[in-house]
Structures are given as C-alpha cells and as structure tokens.
Coordinates of C-alpha atoms in Angstrom, one line a residue:
Chain A
M1 CA 38.2 14.0 111.2
N2 CA 35.1 15.6 112.1
H3 CA 33.1 13.3 110.0
C4 CA 34.8 10.3 110.8
M5 CA 34.5 10.6 114.5
T6 CA 30.6 11.9 113.9
R7 CA 30.2 8.5 111.7
L8 CA 31.9 6.6 114.2
L9 CA 29.9 8.1 117.1
I10 CA 26.4 7.6 115.4
G11 CA 27.4 4.2 114.5
F12 CA 28.1 3.5 118.3
V13 CA 24.8 5.3 119.5
V14 CA 22.8 2.7 116.9
W15 CA 24.9 -0.1 118.1
L16 CA 23.9 0.7 121.8
T17 CA 20.5 1.4 121.0
V18 CA 20.1 -2.0 119.5
G19 CA 21.8 -3.4 122.5
C20 CA 20.2 -1.9 125.4
Q21 CA 20.8 -3.9 128.8
P22 CA 18.2 -4.7 131.6
L23 CA 18.1 -2.6 134.7
T24 CA 16.0 -4.2 137.5
Y25 CA 14.7 -3.3 140.6
S26 CA 13.3 -6.0 142.9
H27 CA 12.6 -6.6 146.2
E28 CA 12.0 -10.2 147.9
G29 CA 9.7 -10.4 151.0
V30 CA 11.3 -11.5 154.2
V31 CA 8.4 -13.7 154.8
D32 CA 6.3 -15.7 152.3
F33 CA 3.5 -13.6 152.1
D34 CA 1.6 -16.0 149.6
R35 CA 1.3 -18.3 152.8
Y36 CA 1.2 -16.1 155.3
R37 CA -1.6 -13.7 154.1
T38 CA -2.9 -12.3 157.4
V39 CA -0.9 -10.8 160.5
F40 CA -1.9 -9.8 164.1
V41 CA -0.2 -7.1 165.0
E42 CA 0.8 -6.0 168.7
V43 CA 3.0 -2.8 169.7
S44 CA 3.9 -2.5 173.4
G45 CA 4.9 1.1 174.2
E46 CA 4.1 4.0 176.2
S47 CA 1.2 5.3 174.0
P48 CA -1.4 3.3 172.6
W49 CA -1.0 4.9 169.2
F50 CA 2.2 3.2 168.3
T51 CA -0.2 0.0 167.2
D52 CA -2.7 2.2 165.4
Y53 CA 0.2 3.6 163.5
L54 CA 1.8 0.4 162.7
V55 CA -1.1 -1.2 161.5
A56 CA -1.7 1.8 159.0
E57 CA 2.0 1.4 157.7
L58 CA 1.9 -2.0 157.2
R59 CA -1.4 -2.3 155.4
E60 CA -0.1 0.6 153.2
H61 CA 3.3 -0.8 152.4
S62 CA 3.6 -4.4 153.8
G63 CA 2.9 -7.8 151.5
F64 CA 0.3 -9.1 153.9
E65 CA -3.4 -8.8 152.5
S66 CA -4.9 -8.0 155.9
V67 CA -3.6 -6.5 159.2
T68 CA -5.6 -6.9 162.0
T69 CA -5.5 -6.3 165.6
Q70 CA -7.7 -8.8 166.6
N71 CA -6.3 -12.2 167.7
D72 CA -8.4 -14.8 166.3
S73 CA -7.6 -18.3 164.8
T74 CA -7.7 -17.1 161.4
V75 CA -4.8 -15.1 161.6
D76 CA -1.0 -16.6 159.8
A77 CA 1.3 -14.7 161.5
F78 CA 1.9 -12.5 164.8
L79 CA 4.4 -9.6 164.8
S80 CA 5.0 -8.5 168.2
V81 CA 6.7 -4.9 168.5
S82 CA 8.0 -3.3 171.7
V83 CA 8.9 0.6 171.4
E84 CA 11.5 2.0 174.1
T85 CA 12.4 5.5 173.9
E86 CA 15.3 7.1 175.5
T87 CA 15.8 10.4 176.0
G88 CA 19.0 12.7 175.8
S89 CA 20.4 15.9 175.0
T90 CA 22.8 17.5 173.0
T91 CA 24.4 21.2 172.7
D92 CA 24.4 23.2 169.6
S93 CA 27.2 25.7 168.7
D94 CA 25.2 28.6 170.4
G95 CA 25.3 26.5 174.1
N96 CA 21.4 25.8 173.6
T97 CA 20.6 21.9 174.9
I98 CA 18.8 20.2 172.5
P99 CA 16.6 17.1 173.5
N100 CA 16.9 14.4 171.3
Y101 CA 14.9 10.9 171.6
T102 CA 15.9 7.8 170.3
S103 CA 13.4 5.2 169.8
V104 CA 14.3 1.5 169.9
A105 CA 11.8 -1.1 168.2
P106 CA 12.5 -4.6 168.5
Y107 CA 10.3 -6.6 166.6
V108 CA 9.6 -10.4 166.2
A109 CA 7.1 -12.3 163.9
H110 CA 6.2 -16.0 163.8
G111 CA 3.9 -18.0 162.3
S112 CA 0.7 -19.7 163.8
N113 CA 3.2 -22.6 164.8
E114 CA 5.3 -20.5 166.7
R115 CA 8.1 -20.6 164.0
V116 CA 10.1 -17.3 164.3
L117 CA 9.8 -16.0 160.5
C118 CA 11.8 -13.1 161.2
S119 CA 13.3 -11.1 163.8
G120 CA 15.2 -7.8 164.1
E121 CA 15.7 -4.0 165.8
E122 CA 15.1 -0.8 164.4
E123 CA 16.2 2.5 165.7
D124 CA 15.7 6.1 165.0
T125 CA 16.8 9.2 166.9
S126 CA 15.3 12.7 166.3
T127 CA 14.8 15.7 168.3
D128 CA 11.0 15.0 168.3
Y129 CA 9.5 12.4 170.1
E130 CA 6.9 11.3 168.0
E131 CA 8.7 11.6 165.0
S132 CA 11.5 9.3 166.4
V133 CA 9.0 6.9 167.3
E134 CA 7.2 7.1 163.9
D135 CA 10.5 6.6 162.1
A136 CA 11.6 3.3 164.1
L137 CA 8.4 2.1 163.4
D138 CA 8.5 3.1 159.3
E139 CA 11.6 0.7 159.4
V140 CA 9.8 -1.8 161.2
A141 CA 7.0 -1.8 158.2
L142 CA 9.6 -1.5 155.6
V143 CA 11.0 -4.8 156.8
F144 CA 7.7 -6.5 155.5
Q145 CA 7.7 -4.6 152.3
A146 CA 5.7 -6.3 149.6
P147 CA 7.9 -7.9 147.0
Y148 CA 8.1 -6.7 143.7
R149 CA 10.4 -7.0 140.5
I150 CA 10.6 -4.1 138.0
Chain B
M1 CA 21.3 14.2 154.7
R2 CA 21.2 12.1 158.0
V3 CA 22.7 8.4 157.5
T4 CA 22.9 5.9 160.2
G5 CA 24.3 2.5 159.9
S6 CA 24.0 -0.4 161.6
P7 CA 25.4 -4.2 161.1
H8 CA 22.9 -6.5 159.2
A9 CA 23.2 -10.4 158.1
L10 CA 21.8 -10.7 154.9
A11 CA 20.2 -14.2 153.6
S12 CA 23.3 -14.4 151.4
P13 CA 26.7 -15.0 152.5
S14 CA 27.9 -11.7 152.3
I15 CA 28.2 -8.3 154.3
G16 CA 25.1 -6.3 154.3
L17 CA 24.9 -2.7 155.4
R18 CA 21.3 -1.4 156.4
F19 CA 22.0 2.1 156.5
Q20 CA 19.5 5.3 156.2
I21 CA 19.4 8.3 154.2
G22 CA 16.9 11.1 155.2
G23 CA 14.5 8.7 156.8
T24 CA 15.2 6.2 153.9
R25 CA 16.2 2.8 154.6
N26 CA 18.4 1.1 152.3
T27 CA 20.5 -2.1 152.4
L28 CA 24.0 -2.3 150.5
A29 CA 25.0 -6.0 149.7
L30 CA 28.9 -6.3 149.3
P31 CA 29.3 -9.7 147.9
L32 CA 32.9 -9.7 147.4
L33 CA 33.6 -9.7 151.6
K34 CA 32.0 -12.5 153.0
A35 CA 31.1 -13.1 156.8
D36 CA 29.3 -15.7 158.6
N37 CA 27.2 -13.6 160.9
A38 CA 26.5 -9.9 161.5
M39 CA 29.6 -7.7 161.8
S40 CA 30.9 -7.2 165.6
R41 CA 31.7 -3.5 164.5
P42 CA 28.8 -0.9 163.0
L43 CA 29.9 0.5 159.7
R44 CA 29.1 3.7 159.2
S45 CA 28.0 4.9 155.6
R46 CA 28.8 8.3 156.9
T47 CA 32.2 7.7 156.8
W48 CA 32.7 6.6 152.9
V49 CA 30.4 9.9 152.1
H50 CA 32.7 12.0 154.3
T51 CA 35.6 10.2 152.5
C52 CA 34.3 10.5 148.7
C53 CA 33.7 14.1 149.2
L54 CA 37.0 14.8 151.2
L55 CA 38.6 13.1 148.2
A56 CA 36.8 15.1 145.7
C57 CA 37.5 18.2 147.3
L58 CA 41.5 17.7 147.5
A59 CA 41.6 16.2 144.1
L60 CA 39.8 19.9 143.0
T61 CA 42.1 21.9 145.4
S62 CA 45.2 20.0 143.9
E63 CA 43.9 20.6 140.0
L64 CA 43.7 24.5 141.1
C65 CA 46.7 24.6 142.7
T66 CA 48.8 22.9 140.0
A67 CA 46.7 24.4 137.2
N68 CA 48.5 25.3 134.4
P69 CA 46.6 28.5 132.6
F70 CA 47.9 27.5 129.1
V71 CA 45.9 24.0 129.6
L72 CA 43.4 24.7 132.1
G73 CA 42.1 27.6 130.7
S74 CA 39.6 28.2 128.0
R75 CA 40.9 26.4 124.8
D76 CA 40.1 29.6 122.9
K77 CA 42.7 31.6 124.8
Q78 CA 45.5 29.4 124.7
S79 CA 45.9 25.6 124.0
P80 CA 49.0 23.5 123.9
S81 CA 47.5 21.6 120.7
R82 CA 46.7 25.0 118.9
P83 CA 49.9 26.6 117.8
V84 CA 50.4 30.4 117.4
G85 CA 51.8 31.3 114.3
N86 CA 54.7 28.8 113.4
A87 CA 55.7 28.6 117.2
S88 CA 54.2 26.4 119.7
A89 CA 53.2 28.4 123.0
N90 CA 56.0 27.0 124.9
T91 CA 58.6 28.1 121.9
R92 CA 56.8 31.3 122.0
G93 CA 57.5 31.9 125.6
T94 CA 61.0 30.9 125.2
L95 CA 61.8 33.4 122.6
N96 CA 60.0 36.4 124.7
A97 CA 62.2 35.2 127.7
N98 CA 64.8 35.9 125.7
N99 CA 63.9 39.0 124.4
A100 CA 63.6 40.1 127.9
N101 CA 67.1 39.2 128.8
R102 CA 68.4 41.0 125.6
T103 CA 69.1 44.9 125.3
P104 CA 67.1 46.8 122.9
S105 CA 69.9 47.4 120.6
A106 CA 70.9 43.8 120.3
R107 CA 67.5 42.9 119.6
T108 CA 67.2 45.3 117.1
A109 CA 70.3 44.6 115.3
E110 CA 69.4 40.6 115.3
L111 CA 66.4 41.5 113.4
R112 CA 68.5 43.7 110.7
D113 CA 70.6 41.6 110.2
G114 CA 67.9 38.8 109.2
E115 CA 70.3 35.5 108.4
Q116 CA 73.6 37.1 109.5
R117 CA 73.1 36.8 113.4
S118 CA 76.2 35.6 114.6
G119 CA 77.6 39.1 114.7
V120 CA 74.8 40.0 117.3
A121 CA 75.9 37.8 119.5
A122 CA 78.8 39.6 120.7
S123 CA 77.0 43.0 121.3
T124 CA 74.4 40.7 123.6
S125 CA 74.7 40.3 127.8
T126 CA 77.1 37.2 128.4
D127 CA 73.7 35.4 129.8
D128 CA 72.8 35.3 126.4
A129 CA 76.0 34.0 125.3
A130 CA 76.2 31.2 127.8
S131 CA 72.5 30.1 127.4
G132 CA 73.1 28.7 123.7
D133 CA 69.5 28.9 123.1
A134 CA 67.9 28.0 119.5
F135 CA 67.8 31.6 118.8
H136 CA 71.5 32.1 118.8
S137 CA 72.7 28.6 117.3
N138 CA 70.8 29.4 114.1
E139 CA 73.6 30.6 112.0
G140 CA 74.9 31.2 108.6
E141 CA 73.0 29.0 106.2
Q142 CA 70.3 28.3 108.5
D143 CA 67.0 29.8 108.0
P144 CA 66.0 32.1 110.6
E145 CA 63.5 31.4 113.6
P146 CA 60.1 32.9 112.6
I147 CA 59.4 36.1 113.6
G148 CA 56.4 37.6 115.6
A149 CA 54.3 40.6 114.8
G150 CA 55.8 42.3 117.6
E151 CA 59.3 41.7 116.9
L152 CA 58.8 43.2 113.2
A153 CA 57.2 45.8 114.0
L154 CA 60.0 46.8 116.7
A155 CA 62.6 46.1 113.8
Q156 CA 60.6 48.3 111.4
R157 CA 61.1 51.3 114.3
P158 CA 64.0 54.0 113.1
L159 CA 67.1 53.1 115.3
P160 CA 67.8 55.8 117.7
A161 CA 71.3 57.5 118.0
N162 CA 73.7 55.3 119.7
D163 CA 76.8 57.0 120.3
G164 CA 79.4 54.1 120.0
E165 CA 79.8 50.9 121.6
Q166 CA 77.4 52.0 124.5
D167 CA 74.1 50.4 124.7
L168 CA 71.1 52.4 124.7
E169 CA 69.0 52.9 127.7
P170 CA 66.3 49.8 127.9
V171 CA 62.8 51.4 126.3
A172 CA 59.6 50.5 126.9
D173 CA 58.7 47.2 124.9
I174 CA 55.2 47.9 123.9
D175 CA 55.1 45.8 121.1
L176 CA 56.4 42.5 122.4
E177 CA 54.1 43.0 125.4
S178 CA 50.8 43.1 123.3
T179 CA 51.7 40.1 121.8
E180 CA 52.3 37.9 124.8
P181 CA 49.1 35.7 125.9
A182 CA 47.9 37.0 129.0
A183 CA 48.3 35.3 131.9
T184 CA 44.7 34.0 132.9
P185 CA 44.0 32.6 136.4
P186 CA 43.4 28.9 136.3
S187 CA 39.8 28.3 135.5
L188 CA 37.7 24.8 135.5
D189 CA 35.8 23.8 132.3
I190 CA 32.4 22.9 132.5
A191 CA 30.0 20.8 130.5
L192 CA 26.1 20.7 130.4
G193 CA 24.5 17.9 128.9
M194 CA 21.7 15.6 128.1
A195 CA 22.0 12.2 128.6
W196 CA 19.7 9.2 127.9
W197 CA 20.4 5.4 129.1
F198 CA 20.1 2.5 126.9
V199 CA 17.8 0.3 129.2
Q200 CA 15.2 -2.1 128.2
K201 CA 11.9 -1.6 129.1
K202 CA 12.6 1.6 130.7
A203 CA 13.5 4.9 129.8
I204 CA 16.2 6.7 132.1
F205 CA 17.1 10.0 130.9
G206 CA 18.0 13.7 132.4
P207 CA 20.5 16.4 132.5
S208 CA 24.1 15.9 133.6
I209 CA 26.9 18.5 134.5
R210 CA 30.6 18.0 134.8
I211 CA 33.1 20.6 136.3
G212 CA 37.1 19.8 135.9
G213 CA 40.4 20.6 134.6
R214 CA 43.2 19.0 132.6
W215 CA 43.1 15.8 134.8
V216 CA 40.4 15.7 137.5
W217 CA 36.5 16.3 137.0
V218 CA 33.5 16.0 139.1
A219 CA 30.2 14.6 137.2
A220 CA 26.5 14.8 138.5
E221 CA 23.6 13.5 136.5
T222 CA 20.2 13.2 137.6
N223 CA 17.4 11.5 135.5
L224 CA 14.1 10.4 135.5
V225 CA 12.9 6.8 135.6
T226 CA 10.1 5.6 133.9
R227 CA 8.7 1.9 133.3
Y228 CA 7.4 0.8 130.2
T229 CA 4.3 -1.3 130.1
P230 CA 2.2 -2.3 127.0
S231 CA -1.2 -1.3 128.6
F232 CA -0.1 2.0 130.0
G233 CA 3.0 2.8 128.0
H234 CA 5.8 4.6 130.2
R235 CA 4.6 5.5 133.8
L236 CA 6.9 7.2 136.2
L237 CA 8.8 5.1 138.8
G238 CA 11.2 7.6 140.4
A239 CA 14.6 9.1 139.9
S240 CA 18.1 8.5 139.7
F241 CA 21.2 10.2 140.9
G242 CA 24.5 9.9 140.0
T243 CA 28.0 11.6 141.3
Y244 CA 31.3 10.7 140.0
L245 CA 35.1 11.5 140.8
E246 CA 36.8 11.3 137.2
L247 CA 40.4 11.3 135.7
S248 CA 40.9 12.6 132.2
P249 CA 43.6 10.6 130.8
L250 CA 42.8 12.0 127.5
R251 CA 42.0 15.2 126.4
T252 CA 42.3 17.0 123.2
R253 CA 40.6 19.8 121.6
Q254 CA 37.8 17.1 119.8
L255 CA 38.2 14.3 122.2
E256 CA 37.9 13.5 126.0
A257 CA 38.0 10.6 127.5
H258 CA 37.0 10.0 131.4
L259 CA 37.4 7.5 133.7
G260 CA 35.6 7.6 137.1
L261 CA 34.4 6.3 140.3
G262 CA 31.2 7.2 142.0
S263 CA 27.7 6.4 143.0
D264 CA 24.3 6.1 141.6
Y265 CA 21.2 6.1 143.7
H266 CA 17.7 4.8 142.2
W267 CA 14.9 6.5 144.1
L268 CA 11.8 4.2 143.5
A269 CA 9.4 7.0 144.6
A270 CA 6.4 4.7 143.0
I271 CA 7.1 2.0 145.1
N272 CA 7.6 3.9 148.1
S273 CA 9.2 7.4 148.7
E274 CA 11.4 5.5 151.2
E275 CA 12.5 3.0 148.6
W276 CA 16.1 3.6 147.7
K277 CA 19.0 1.7 146.2
F278 CA 22.4 2.5 145.9
A279 CA 25.3 1.4 143.9
F280 CA 29.2 2.2 143.9
A281 CA 29.9 2.7 140.3
A282 CA 32.8 2.6 137.9
R283 CA 32.1 4.6 134.6
A284 CA 34.0 5.5 131.6
S285 CA 33.0 8.0 129.1
L286 CA 34.1 9.4 125.8
H287 CA 33.2 13.0 124.6
G288 CA 33.5 14.1 121.2
W289 CA 33.2 17.8 120.6
L290 CA 31.5 18.6 117.0
G291 CA 32.0 22.3 117.2
K292 CA 32.8 24.9 119.7
H293 CA 30.2 24.6 122.3
V294 CA 28.3 21.3 121.1
G295 CA 29.4 17.8 121.5
V296 CA 28.2 14.0 122.1
F297 CA 29.4 11.6 124.5
V298 CA 28.7 8.1 125.2
A299 CA 29.5 6.4 128.4
G300 CA 29.4 2.9 130.2
R301 CA 28.9 2.3 133.8
G302 CA 29.2 -1.1 135.5
Y303 CA 28.3 -1.7 139.2
L304 CA 31.1 -2.7 141.7
A305 CA 28.9 -2.6 144.7
K306 CA 25.1 -2.4 144.7
S307 CA 22.3 -2.7 147.1
K308 CA 20.3 -5.8 147.1
G309 CA 17.6 -5.8 144.2
L310 CA 19.3 -3.5 142.0
G311 CA 20.0 -6.0 138.9
L312 CA 22.1 -4.4 136.2
G313 CA 22.0 -7.0 133.4
L314 CA 19.2 -8.9 135.2
R315 CA 16.0 -9.6 133.1
D316 CA 12.4 -9.7 134.8
S317 CA 12.9 -13.2 134.2
G318 CA 15.8 -13.4 136.3
V319 CA 18.4 -14.2 133.5
S320 CA 21.6 -12.6 133.6
Q321 CA 23.2 -10.5 130.7
F322 CA 26.1 -8.2 130.1
P323 CA 26.2 -6.2 133.6
L324 CA 27.2 -3.1 131.7
L325 CA 24.6 0.0 131.1
F326 CA 25.4 2.3 128.2
S327 CA 24.2 6.0 128.0
A328 CA 24.7 8.5 125.7
G329 CA 23.8 12.3 125.3
V330 CA 24.6 15.7 124.0
E331 CA 26.8 18.2 125.6
W332 CA 27.1 21.9 125.7
R333 CA 30.0 23.9 127.0
P334 CA 30.1 27.9 127.3

C-alpha cells in the first residue's frame, strides 16, 4: 500500500512539474502612457507641500516619463487634485477623545485637448493630519501606476 | 489591518470593489456580477473578512464541542481504523460497559465456564438478561468472544468464598480499569509543511500549517514569489499569503482529502510596496502519510474571484491556459 501510494504521488508530482501553469501579474494603466508622457500636476489645498509630495510619488510610481509643475506647451496631460480635510473625533474605551482626520482628494486628468482621461476621488482617514493627506495622495499616485505584466 | 471600501466601476462590465488593507490599495473584480454603473451602496470588504473569521471560529468551536476523543485524539492513542486485539474500539467499549453492570461473581463464573455461558446468565442481573447483547447470545457451540488481558487476569484470580446463592460484594476492578483507553480531552491535529507551486517562469514556495479535527481544518500558508528572467535568473518579486477553511471528507491513517475555500493575497513588493492582488480561491488537497510523522501532499487551486490583473492560467502573451494551479510539498506532524 505504501509503495503503491508513493509511486502514485511521485508520478503525480512529476506530471505536475511538466504541466506547470502560468500565473501572471499585470496592471493596465488608466491612461495611455505612450501617448501622454508628460504631465503637469496642480494640487489645491491648505499646504503647499501637497504638490511636492504628489509630484514625488508620481515620479516614483506613475507611468509618466516626466512630471512637472511648470505649465508649458510641452506637457501632454494635466492632473488637477484638490485636497480637503475634515476633522472629527472618536472616544476610546477609556473615555479619551482621539481626533481623526479624513482627507478627500478628488482628481481629474485631461489631455491637452481638454479630453478627460481619468477622474475619481480618493479618501483616507487617520489620527494624524499629515498621514491622512499623504495616504490620500498616495492613492491618487497609485491610480497612475505604470503598467506591467510579469 | 484596516480595510476601507468604496464602490468603483471598472472598465469591463463587472462590479469592482476597491479596498485598502493597511494603506494598500487593491481592486477586486467580480466578473460574475454585472452592473452598468457604480454600485449604489458601498461594499465593505471588512464585512467579508469578519464573516469568514466568524465562520472559521464557529467551525472550530463546533469541532471542539462535538469532538470524539477516539477520532480527534492522536492517532497513536486510539484510532477507529486500528483494531485493539480482536475487537474494535466500539466493541471493546460495549464489553466494558457490560462488565460494569455485572457482579464480579457473575463475570468470574462466565470466564471460568468458557464456552458454556448459558448457565451464567441466570446469576446475572435482570438488566443483563434484558440487554441481550452479543456477549450473552453466544451460547452452546459458538466460539466465545475474545477475552481481554484484564479479563483473563481476573479469571485467574482465586475465587473468594461464596456462601450460597448470594453474590459477593463488588471488588475493585483494577485489571479491567487498567486496560480501558483513557478518556482524552478533544484535541486538534496539526501539520507543518513546505510547499512548492508549479508555475511557469516563477518560483513560489514556502511553509504552511494546518490545524483541525476530523472534519474541519484551517490552513494557512506563506510563500516567497520569485520571477525568472534569462538574464538575472530568479529575482524576488514579493510574497503570497493564503488562508483556507477546509473540510475533510476522507481521512484515514494514510490518506487525507481536503476541500476548502479561502483567500490568496499576492504582495508584489518589487513593483510597489502597496501593490496587492487578491483572490477568493477554492482548493482541494490530497495528503498521504508515508510514515508516522512524515507525509507528502498535492493541492490544486482555482480562483473564483480575483483582483484585476491576477491571471491564473494566463501567459505573458495573453494566451489562456487551464486555470488551475497545482502545488506539492512535504509535511510533518508531531
């Protein structure tokens, strides 16, 4: 019984080894990054560092070849983001009041011909103000993540 | 783990669920459900996670509450498939229960008489006479039931003086008690393994663990994911994590079959630390024990629902193949 089962299992494993199946991870960009290579970014919000942060994130993760804050005729796309943060509070089990911040970042990207390429809204809640804003902007940057297929 | 959900309409005619796990954005596509626009009510992935956890807890609790020590305990202690002497565990339990109802003199007389047991029935209690079990129905020419070591020891003890027809006072049944299996508390079996996925151009391997009883098991696995490139060989791509709630319809000493539902999370850290792919998966596995502690297993899984961009059976060129992924490995149990 042992020998029979062992042979059966070994044969099955050999068959599996020969018949490996593919497993593919892929991501399709929300815009055609071959056509829209350069993007102009503008973030409206309470602090000026919002724009710098989003530009850095887009340069690291997005499929745009160039991300700039200089609006000139060379850009292929425009990305406008407005960040608004609401302050709230929660009470924990000990009765302490904990502030929380909800940042909402609606965005719209359009081409030079005013055609809307992509739009949406990202939201994040955190007990830290900067973290809530950064997380919301992170999600905006991830929308424009570079495509891949591996 | 923080999970937030929001409705999201995908480009394809399907319902999409964008959710976040601890700062990680993800998108879940449900291709079987069609919708024209975004959903009117926000779906919360948290609800699904909590529901799955609750079901797992209920299943394990049920397993513990209804546990049979003969089944759930260690196989080495007592197994229903392993006979004890010439009698199975249940038969042995019946014999012990019958012995407990008899007076010592009746039991002793039975064993001394050997094949002629019909005369002993008269001196037993009325309960025994009414029970009509196999022990008493064996009369005349038939062979007696197998006698345990404790009963033989009892039979060899000298009989005390018995004045007339009155039974003796009950004596301590030390030998019989020592041969009975100890009632063990219900326990869960555990198996640790190392699995290897059979995938093309990638290597996915890692440890796994499964805990359960006769019917219900919980399995978890974590794997490293590497991608093969001709120039650089295998490079680390990320990791995958899987949790499954499984049923075991077949379980013998050497073979176990499991069917389960669960989730696979693929973390593609090399692309982005916040890049995750999620799949709701069905898995079937077959475990064969080659020895007391070591075994092998094979498993196959298919994805019932998955994130957009997670292609099981999909080649780089876009060609679809059989959407079932196999894995195999070795296991060890204490």
